[in-house]
């Protein structure tokens, strides 16, 4: 009896499924996807003159697989774009997905069908994070907020910035999103393989590594193996001198010579003079000799004269 084969799942389908499960596990409520050069592999510039059917052929297969999976996982999806051709984009979505999926999607383009005021952003974005900046249509932030507000009106509840993910090929939009508390994930249209983008998505739900505390050890009197002697290794003085390009550093290298021949010494003396020796030098040097020392010097001079040796001449201090 021949065994039935299970339907095979290719790599891109597995990547889309993993991305949908990962976004759901992080508590994502809204995924906003850019259209030009992200959802489709061309940049229309808002001036697409061909049919929607032809533009449908440029939709990336990864997003064709990801969007229905996100809808099944109860994660809202929105298309945010600077293009004013909103009806064209809706037609592309109708050609790409089922009616059930299309009815759940939100499209925000640069048209007059919506507007946004600062008072409407309070539930989504605390203005203390951006001070009301980036709310004009030069950035994707107002498009994302408007899409979140429409979903709130449809389904109820609140969608905040921390519940939202933006996928965009523009690094400026990603930076503004991250500065506003939205999770921005960069999509590189030049990458042929979608795996690099999936790796960036995995970082969203990667478990954070917790540092384990260092266990305390009770001091032991038993000597450890190999700890019988301690070796001090002297290294080059270049480590202890400044490596700057100024003349001061070069001068310190020249002065650090031990033989006076102009070459810098490559040894470092690890021995420090004893404080007792320092005290002796500071007390004895520079003070007049006592009388007893002068007498002993005179006696030695007399002995040297008797022996025919030159006398010791004592200088007055």
mmCIF file of C-alpha atoms in Angstrom:
data_model
loop_
_atom_site.group_PDB
_atom_site.id
_atom_site.type_symbol
_atom_site.label_atom_id
_atom_site.label_comp_id
_atom_site.label_asym_id
_atom_site.label_seq_id
_atom_site.Cartn_x
_atom_site.Cartn_y
_atom_site.Cartn_z
ATOM 1 C CA UNK A 1 0.000 0.000 0.000
ATOM 2 C CA UNK A 2 1.520 3.243 -1.093
ATOM 3 C CA UNK A 3 1.868 5.881 1.616
ATOM 4 C CA UNK A 4 0.249 9.244 1.006
ATOM 5 C CA UNK A 5 2.611 12.172 0.795
ATOM 6 C CA UNK A 6 1.877 15.299 2.747
ATOM 7 C CA UNK A 7 1.649 18.516 0.726
ATOM 8 C CA UNK A 8 5.106 20.004 0.614
ATOM 9 C CA UNK A 9 5.705 23.517 1.900
ATOM 10 C CA UNK A 10 8.387 25.484 0.160
ATOM 11 C CA UNK A 11 10.848 27.728 1.936
ATOM 12 C CA UNK A 12 9.002 30.989 1.305
ATOM 13 C CA UNK A 13 5.754 29.585 2.671
ATOM 14 C CA UNK A 14 7.562 28.450 5.796
ATOM 15 C CA UNK A 15 9.133 31.892 6.191
ATOM 16 C CA UNK A 16 5.760 33.614 5.872
ATOM 17 C CA UNK A 17 4.207 31.269 8.419
ATOM 18 C CA UNK A 18 7.079 31.835 10.829
ATOM 19 C CA UNK A 19 6.776 35.603 10.430
ATOM 20 C CA UNK A 20 3.024 35.549 11.106
ATOM 21 C CA UNK A 21 3.400 33.391 14.198
ATOM 22 C CA UNK A 22 6.269 35.537 15.459
ATOM 23 C CA UNK A 23 4.357 38.795 15.041
ATOM 24 C CA UNK A 24 1.342 37.338 16.806
ATOM 25 C CA UNK A 25 3.463 36.062 19.692
ATOM 26 C CA UNK A 26 4.886 39.530 20.337
ATOM 27 C CA UNK A 27 1.399 40.986 20.785
ATOM 28 C CA UNK A 28 1.378 42.905 17.516
ATOM 29 C CA UNK A 29 -2.067 44.293 16.710
ATOM 30 C CA UNK A 30 -1.305 46.169 13.498
ATOM 31 C CA UNK A 31 1.203 45.592 10.693
ATOM 32 C CA UNK A 32 1.596 48.487 8.253
ATOM 33 C CA UNK A 33 3.262 47.621 4.934
ATOM 34 C CA UNK A 34 4.615 50.134 2.463
ATOM 35 C CA UNK A 35 3.439 49.681 -1.121
ATOM 36 C CA UNK A 36 6.080 50.944 -3.583
ATOM 37 C CA UNK A 37 9.284 48.862 -3.629
ATOM 38 C CA UNK A 38 8.029 46.836 -0.656
ATOM 39 C CA UNK A 39 4.661 45.217 -1.284
ATOM 40 C CA UNK A 40 5.455 45.353 -4.994
ATOM 41 C CA UNK A 41 8.896 45.039 -6.540
ATOM 42 C CA UNK A 42 8.569 48.272 -8.541
ATOM 43 C CA UNK A 43 8.274 51.913 -7.563
ATOM 44 C CA UNK A 44 5.268 53.493 -9.234
ATOM 45 C CA UNK A 45 5.988 56.982 -7.957
ATOM 46 C CA UNK A 46 2.245 57.541 -7.874
ATOM 47 C CA UNK A 47 2.210 57.686 -11.681
ATOM 48 C CA UNK A 48 1.293 54.133 -12.714
ATOM 49 C CA UNK A 49 -0.391 54.348 -16.115
ATOM 50 C CA UNK A 50 -0.822 50.648 -16.855
ATOM 51 C CA UNK A 51 -3.632 48.436 -15.608
ATOM 52 C CA UNK A 52 -4.048 47.055 -12.107
ATOM 53 C CA UNK A 53 -3.766 43.555 -13.544
ATOM 54 C CA UNK A 54 -0.283 44.312 -14.795
ATOM 55 C CA UNK A 55 0.716 45.834 -11.474
ATOM 56 C CA UNK A 56 -0.618 42.702 -9.771
ATOM 57 C CA UNK A 57 2.197 40.718 -11.412
ATOM 58 C CA UNK A 58 4.743 42.760 -9.441
ATOM 59 C CA UNK A 59 3.348 41.870 -6.012
ATOM 60 C CA UNK A 60 5.926 39.977 -3.975
ATOM 61 C CA UNK A 61 4.951 36.399 -3.247
ATOM 62 C CA UNK A 62 6.091 36.672 0.362
ATOM 63 C CA UNK A 63 3.430 39.304 1.127
ATOM 64 C CA UNK A 64 0.840 37.351 -0.851
ATOM 65 C CA UNK A 65 1.439 34.572 1.676
ATOM 66 C CA UNK A 66 1.947 36.724 4.772
ATOM 67 C CA UNK A 67 -1.143 38.964 4.638
ATOM 68 C CA UNK A 68 -3.776 36.142 4.775
ATOM 69 C CA UNK A 69 -1.834 34.443 7.557
ATOM 70 C CA UNK A 70 -1.827 37.654 9.595
ATOM 71 C CA UNK A 71 -5.572 38.055 9.104
ATOM 72 C CA UNK A 72 -6.140 34.467 10.271
ATOM 73 C CA UNK A 73 -4.037 35.241 13.356
ATOM 74 C CA UNK A 74 -6.250 38.297 14.093
ATOM 75 C CA UNK A 75 -3.439 40.735 13.336
ATOM 76 C CA UNK A 76 -4.674 43.795 11.436
ATOM 77 C CA UNK A 77 -2.935 44.761 8.192
ATOM 78 C CA UNK A 78 -2.757 48.162 6.509
ATOM 79 C CA UNK A 79 -1.132 49.391 3.304
ATOM 80 C CA UNK A 80 0.465 52.807 3.837
ATOM 81 C CA UNK A 81 1.861 54.678 0.858
ATOM 82 C CA UNK A 82 2.723 58.154 -0.356
ATOM 83 C CA UNK A 83 1.018 57.343 -3.642
ATOM 84 C CA UNK A 84 -2.273 59.142 -4.330
ATOM 85 C CA UNK A 85 -3.485 56.240 -6.540
ATOM 86 C CA UNK A 86 -5.522 54.647 -3.761
ATOM 87 C CA UNK A 87 -8.178 53.113 -6.024
ATOM 88 C CA UNK A 88 -5.468 51.488 -8.140
ATOM 89 C CA UNK A 89 -3.963 49.942 -5.017
ATOM 90 C CA UNK A 90 -7.377 48.679 -3.885
ATOM 91 C CA UNK A 91 -7.844 47.019 -7.271
ATOM 92 C CA UNK A 92 -4.454 45.317 -6.910
ATOM 93 C CA UNK A 93 -5.490 44.032 -3.481
ATOM 94 C CA UNK A 94 -8.773 42.669 -4.884
ATOM 95 C CA UNK A 95 -6.812 40.806 -7.539
ATOM 96 C CA UNK A 96 -4.381 39.443 -4.943
ATOM 97 C CA UNK A 97 -6.556 38.269 -2.036
ATOM 98 C CA UNK A 98 -9.968 36.890 -1.303
ATOM 99 C CA UNK A 99 -12.892 39.133 -0.492
ATOM 100 C CA UNK A 100 -12.757 38.139 3.162
ATOM 101 C CA UNK A 101 -9.144 39.291 3.415
ATOM 102 C CA UNK A 102 -9.647 42.476 1.382
ATOM 103 C CA UNK A 103 -12.491 43.603 3.653
ATOM 104 C CA UNK A 104 -10.127 43.499 6.619
ATOM 105 C CA UNK A 105 -7.390 45.583 4.986
ATOM 106 C CA UNK A 106 -6.956 49.333 5.434
ATOM 107 C CA UNK A 107 -5.369 51.494 2.741
ATOM 108 C CA UNK A 108 -3.866 54.879 3.523
ATOM 109 C CA UNK A 109 -2.545 56.929 0.621
ATOM 110 C CA UNK A 110 -1.832 60.571 -0.016
ATOM 111 C CA UNK A 111 -5.383 61.556 -0.904
ATOM 112 C CA UNK A 112 -8.131 63.677 0.646
ATOM 113 C CA UNK A 113 -10.160 60.794 2.061
ATOM 114 C CA UNK A 114 -8.673 61.252 5.517
ATOM 115 C CA UNK A 115 -7.077 63.850 7.745
ATOM 116 C CA UNK A 116 -5.387 63.802 11.128
ATOM 117 C CA UNK A 117 -5.157 66.295 13.970
ATOM 118 C CA UNK A 118 -2.896 66.234 16.982
ATOM 119 C CA UNK A 119 -5.835 65.629 19.318
ATOM 120 C CA UNK A 120 -6.599 62.368 17.510
ATOM 121 C CA UNK A 121 -3.123 60.981 18.139
ATOM 122 C CA UNK A 122 -3.349 60.886 21.938
ATOM 123 C CA UNK A 123 -4.725 57.348 22.152
ATOM 124 C CA UNK A 124 -2.097 56.002 19.751
ATOM 125 C CA UNK A 125 0.974 58.087 20.434
ATOM 126 C CA UNK A 126 1.831 60.120 23.532
ATOM 127 C CA UNK A 127 2.964 63.450 22.121
ATOM 128 C CA UNK A 128 5.677 63.615 24.760
ATOM 129 C CA UNK A 129 7.679 61.185 22.639
ATOM 130 C CA UNK A 130 7.774 63.363 19.521
ATOM 131 C CA UNK A 131 6.410 66.758 20.709
ATOM 132 C CA UNK A 132 3.975 66.631 17.794
ATOM 133 C CA UNK A 133 6.708 66.380 15.193
ATOM 134 C CA UNK A 134 6.588 64.219 12.056
ATOM 135 C CA UNK A 135 2.801 64.464 11.888
ATOM 136 C CA UNK A 136 2.787 66.000 8.422
ATOM 137 C CA UNK A 137 2.499 63.798 5.346
ATOM 138 C CA UNK A 138 6.191 63.896 4.562
ATOM 139 C CA UNK A 139 6.570 60.927 6.910
ATOM 140 C CA UNK A 140 4.675 57.663 7.336
ATOM 141 C CA UNK A 141 3.742 58.368 10.944
ATOM 142 C CA UNK A 142 0.376 60.097 10.252
ATOM 143 C CA UNK A 143 -0.540 57.373 7.731
ATOM 144 C CA UNK A 144 0.058 54.708 10.375
ATOM 145 C CA UNK A 145 -1.877 56.585 13.061
ATOM 146 C CA UNK A 146 -4.844 57.156 10.738
ATOM 147 C CA UNK A 147 -4.952 53.454 9.843
ATOM 148 C CA UNK A 148 -4.883 52.525 13.533
ATOM 149 C CA UNK A 149 -7.745 54.917 14.291
ATOM 150 C CA UNK A 150 -9.919 53.379 11.547
ATOM 151 C CA UNK A 151 -9.308 49.884 12.921
ATOM 152 C CA UNK A 152 -10.243 51.115 16.391
ATOM 153 C CA UNK A 153 -13.547 52.412 15.022
ATOM 154 C CA UNK A 154 -14.203 49.095 13.281
ATOM 155 C CA UNK A 155 -13.319 46.647 16.015
ATOM 156 C CA UNK A 156 -13.119 48.729 19.166
ATOM 157 C CA UNK A 157 -10.274 48.605 21.628
ATOM 158 C CA UNK A 158 -7.113 50.666 21.533
ATOM 159 C CA UNK A 159 -4.069 50.237 19.298
ATOM 160 C CA UNK A 160 -0.960 51.970 20.612
ATOM 161 C CA UNK A 161 2.384 52.668 19.031
ATOM 162 C CA UNK A 162 4.017 49.765 20.858
ATOM 163 C CA UNK A 163 1.421 47.413 19.299
ATOM 164 C CA UNK A 164 2.278 48.491 15.738
ATOM 165 C CA UNK A 165 4.923 47.328 13.259
ATOM 166 C CA UNK A 166 5.919 49.288 10.150
ATOM 167 C CA UNK A 167 7.595 47.535 7.201
ATOM 168 C CA UNK A 168 9.184 50.050 4.849
ATOM 169 C CA UNK A 169 12.098 50.391 2.433
ATOM 170 C CA UNK A 170 12.790 53.999 3.481
ATOM 171 C CA UNK A 171 15.277 54.291 6.337
ATOM 172 C CA UNK A 172 13.940 57.730 7.273
ATOM 173 C CA UNK A 173 10.455 56.335 7.825
ATOM 174 C CA UNK A 174 11.931 53.519 9.883
ATOM 175 C CA UNK A 175 13.904 55.954 12.024
ATOM 176 C CA UNK A 176 10.883 58.186 12.629
ATOM 177 C CA UNK A 177 8.795 55.133 13.503
ATOM 178 C CA UNK A 178 11.348 53.880 15.997
ATOM 179 C CA UNK A 179 11.676 57.338 17.545
ATOM 180 C CA UNK A 180 7.889 57.405 17.938
ATOM 181 C CA UNK A 181 7.690 54.071 19.741
ATOM 182 C CA UNK A 182 6.611 52.087 16.674
ATOM 183 C CA UNK A 183 8.572 48.990 15.738
ATOM 184 C CA UNK A 184 10.122 49.761 12.373
ATOM 185 C CA UNK A 185 11.494 46.875 10.309
ATOM 186 C CA UNK A 186 13.582 47.777 7.285
ATOM 187 C CA UNK A 187 12.831 45.999 4.007
ATOM 188 C CA UNK A 188 15.685 46.102 1.522
ATOM 189 C CA UNK A 189 14.325 45.844 -2.043
ATOM 190 C CA UNK A 190 17.805 45.036 -3.351
ATOM 191 C CA UNK A 191 17.969 41.759 -1.429
ATOM 192 C CA UNK A 192 17.097 38.834 -3.649
ATOM 193 C CA UNK A 193 16.482 36.502 -0.716
ATOM 194 C CA UNK A 194 13.734 37.234 1.797
ATOM 195 C CA UNK A 195 15.706 35.481 4.544
ATOM 196 C CA UNK A 196 17.516 38.660 5.582
ATOM 197 C CA UNK A 197 14.192 40.370 6.198
ATOM 198 C CA UNK A 198 12.957 37.349 8.145
ATOM 199 C CA UNK A 199 16.021 37.543 10.374
ATOM 200 C CA UNK A 200 15.135 41.124 11.238
ATOM 201 C CA UNK A 201 11.621 39.980 12.099
ATOM 202 C CA UNK A 202 12.954 37.205 14.323
ATOM 203 C CA UNK A 203 14.765 39.762 16.433
ATOM 204 C CA UNK A 204 11.386 41.122 17.515
ATOM 205 C CA UNK A 205 10.445 37.936 19.352
ATOM 206 C CA UNK A 206 13.927 36.663 20.227
ATOM 207 C CA UNK A 207 14.171 35.949 23.985
ATOM 208 C CA UNK A 208 16.447 38.336 25.816
ATOM 209 C CA UNK A 209 19.465 36.755 27.444
ATOM 210 C CA UNK A 210 19.477 37.054 31.219
ATOM 211 C CA UNK A 211 22.827 37.391 32.869
ATOM 212 C CA UNK A 212 23.327 34.749 35.539
ATOM 213 C CA UNK A 213 24.778 36.037 38.811
ATOM 214 C CA UNK A 214 28.340 35.005 39.566
ATOM 215 C CA UNK A 215 28.328 32.443 42.397
ATOM 216 C CA UNK A 216 30.151 33.466 45.555
ATOM 217 C CA UNK A 217 33.059 31.239 46.558
ATOM 218 C CA UNK A 218 34.196 30.704 50.115
ATOM 219 C CA UNK A 219 37.909 31.528 50.534
ATOM 220 C CA UNK A 220 39.976 28.388 50.929
ATOM 221 C CA UNK A 221 43.320 28.121 52.722
ATOM 222 C CA UNK A 222 44.429 25.327 50.461
ATOM 223 C CA UNK A 223 46.755 26.598 47.753
ATOM 224 C CA UNK A 224 45.479 26.086 44.266
ATOM 225 C CA UNK A 225 47.412 24.051 41.796
ATOM 226 C CA UNK A 226 49.826 26.168 39.845
ATOM 227 C CA UNK A 227 49.533 29.153 42.191
ATOM 228 C CA UNK A 228 52.851 28.640 43.982
ATOM 229 C CA UNK A 229 54.623 31.563 42.332
ATOM 230 C CA UNK A 230 53.595 34.805 40.761
ATOM 231 C CA UNK A 231 55.476 36.094 37.759
ATOM 232 C CA UNK A 232 55.642 39.762 36.930
ATOM 233 C CA UNK A 233 56.139 40.382 33.259
ATOM 234 C CA UNK A 234 57.426 43.784 32.261
ATOM 235 C CA UNK A 235 56.146 45.111 28.972
ATOM 236 C CA UNK A 236 57.204 47.908 26.719
ATOM 237 C CA UNK A 237 56.854 51.451 27.949
ATOM 238 C CA UNK A 238 54.911 52.313 24.830
ATOM 239 C CA UNK A 239 51.860 50.887 26.580
ATOM 240 C CA UNK A 240 52.187 53.345 29.423
ATOM 241 C CA UNK A 241 52.872 56.397 27.264
ATOM 242 C CA UNK A 242 50.458 58.423 25.233
ATOM 243 C CA UNK A 243 50.111 57.400 21.600
ATOM 244 C CA UNK A 244 48.860 60.772 20.424
ATOM 245 C CA UNK A 245 50.307 62.518 17.436
ATOM 246 C CA UNK A 246 51.282 65.624 19.386
ATOM 247 C CA UNK A 247 54.841 66.655 20.076
ATOM 248 C CA UNK A 248 54.400 65.945 23.793
ATOM 249 C CA UNK A 249 53.969 62.222 23.245
ATOM 250 C CA UNK A 250 57.024 62.063 20.951
ATOM 251 C CA UNK A 251 59.056 63.980 23.461
ATOM 252 C CA UNK A 252 58.087 61.568 26.250
ATOM 253 C CA UNK A 253 59.224 58.674 24.092
ATOM 254 C CA UNK A 254 62.620 60.328 23.546
ATOM 255 C CA UNK A 255 63.143 61.202 27.195
ATOM 256 C CA UNK A 256 62.303 57.681 28.373
ATOM 257 C CA UNK A 257 65.783 56.386 27.421
ATOM 258 C CA UNK A 258 67.887 54.747 30.103
ATOM 259 C CA UNK A 259 71.328 55.010 28.468
ATOM 260 C CA UNK A 260 71.163 58.569 27.159
ATOM 261 C CA UNK A 261 71.933 57.521 23.587
ATOM 262 C CA UNK A 262 68.647 58.903 22.246
ATOM 263 C CA UNK A 263 66.835 55.556 21.945
ATOM 264 C CA UNK A 264 63.669 54.994 23.913
ATOM 265 C CA UNK A 265 63.948 52.347 26.607
ATOM 266 C CA UNK A 266 61.823 49.277 25.997
ATOM 267 C CA UNK A 267 61.894 48.132 29.629
ATOM 268 C CA UNK A 268 59.630 49.134 32.432
ATOM 269 C CA UNK A 269 60.938 48.939 35.998
ATOM 270 C CA UNK A 270 58.307 47.311 38.167
ATOM 271 C CA UNK A 271 60.343 47.865 41.393
ATOM 272 C CA UNK A 272 59.471 50.834 43.600
ATOM 273 C CA UNK A 273 62.091 52.315 46.000
ATOM 274 C CA UNK A 274 61.473 51.641 49.645
ATOM 275 C CA UNK A 275 59.947 54.518 51.636
ATOM 276 C CA UNK A 276 62.757 54.067 54.166
ATOM 277 C CA UNK A 277 65.360 54.709 51.479
ATOM 278 C CA UNK A 278 63.502 57.813 50.376
ATOM 279 C CA UNK A 279 63.462 59.059 53.962
ATOM 280 C CA UNK A 280 67.186 58.446 54.328
ATOM 281 C CA UNK A 281 68.008 60.368 51.184
ATOM 282 C CA UNK A 282 65.807 63.270 52.120
ATOM 283 C CA UNK A 283 67.283 63.569 55.627
ATOM 284 C CA UNK A 284 70.995 63.042 54.998
ATOM 285 C CA UNK A 285 71.555 64.870 51.768
ATOM 286 C CA UNK A 286 72.051 68.614 51.976
ATOM 287 C CA UNK A 287 72.772 68.781 55.727
ATOM 288 C CA UNK A 288 76.175 69.665 57.302
ATOM 289 C CA UNK A 289 78.306 66.841 58.627
ATOM 290 C CA UNK A 290 78.429 66.401 62.396
ATOM 291 C CA UNK A 291 81.650 67.134 64.313
ATOM 292 C CA UNK A 292 82.275 63.443 64.951
ATOM 293 C CA UNK A 293 82.331 62.779 61.244
ATOM 294 C CA UNK A 294 84.764 65.698 60.742
ATOM 295 C CA UNK A 295 87.123 64.334 63.395
ATOM 296 C CA UNK A 296 87.115 60.890 61.855
ATOM 297 C CA UNK A 297 87.946 62.456 58.500
ATOM 298 C CA UNK A 298 90.905 64.341 59.996
ATOM 299 C CA UNK A 299 92.196 61.154 61.652
ATOM 300 C CA UNK A 300 92.001 59.336 58.311
ATOM 301 C CA UNK A 301 93.900 62.217 56.674
ATOM 302 C CA UNK A 302 96.746 61.905 59.199
ATOM 303 C CA UNK A 303 96.972 58.167 58.600
ATOM 304 C CA UNK A 304 97.076 58.745 54.831
ATOM 305 C CA UNK A 305 99.920 61.277 55.229
ATOM 306 C CA UNK A 306 101.938 58.834 57.315
ATOM 307 C CA UNK A 307 101.387 56.115 54.737
ATOM 308 C CA UNK A 308 102.414 58.454 51.890
ATOM 309 C CA UNK A 309 98.909 58.668 50.444
ATOM 310 C CA UNK A 310 97.304 61.940 49.322
ATOM 311 C CA UNK A 311 95.341 63.638 52.055
ATOM 312 C CA UNK A 312 91.595 64.011 51.980
ATOM 313 C CA UNK A 313 90.660 67.646 51.547
ATOM 314 C CA UNK A 314 87.460 68.495 53.403
ATOM 315 C CA UNK A 315 85.374 71.221 51.885
ATOM 316 C CA UNK A 316 83.548 73.577 54.125
ATOM 317 C CA UNK A 317 79.780 73.392 53.849
#
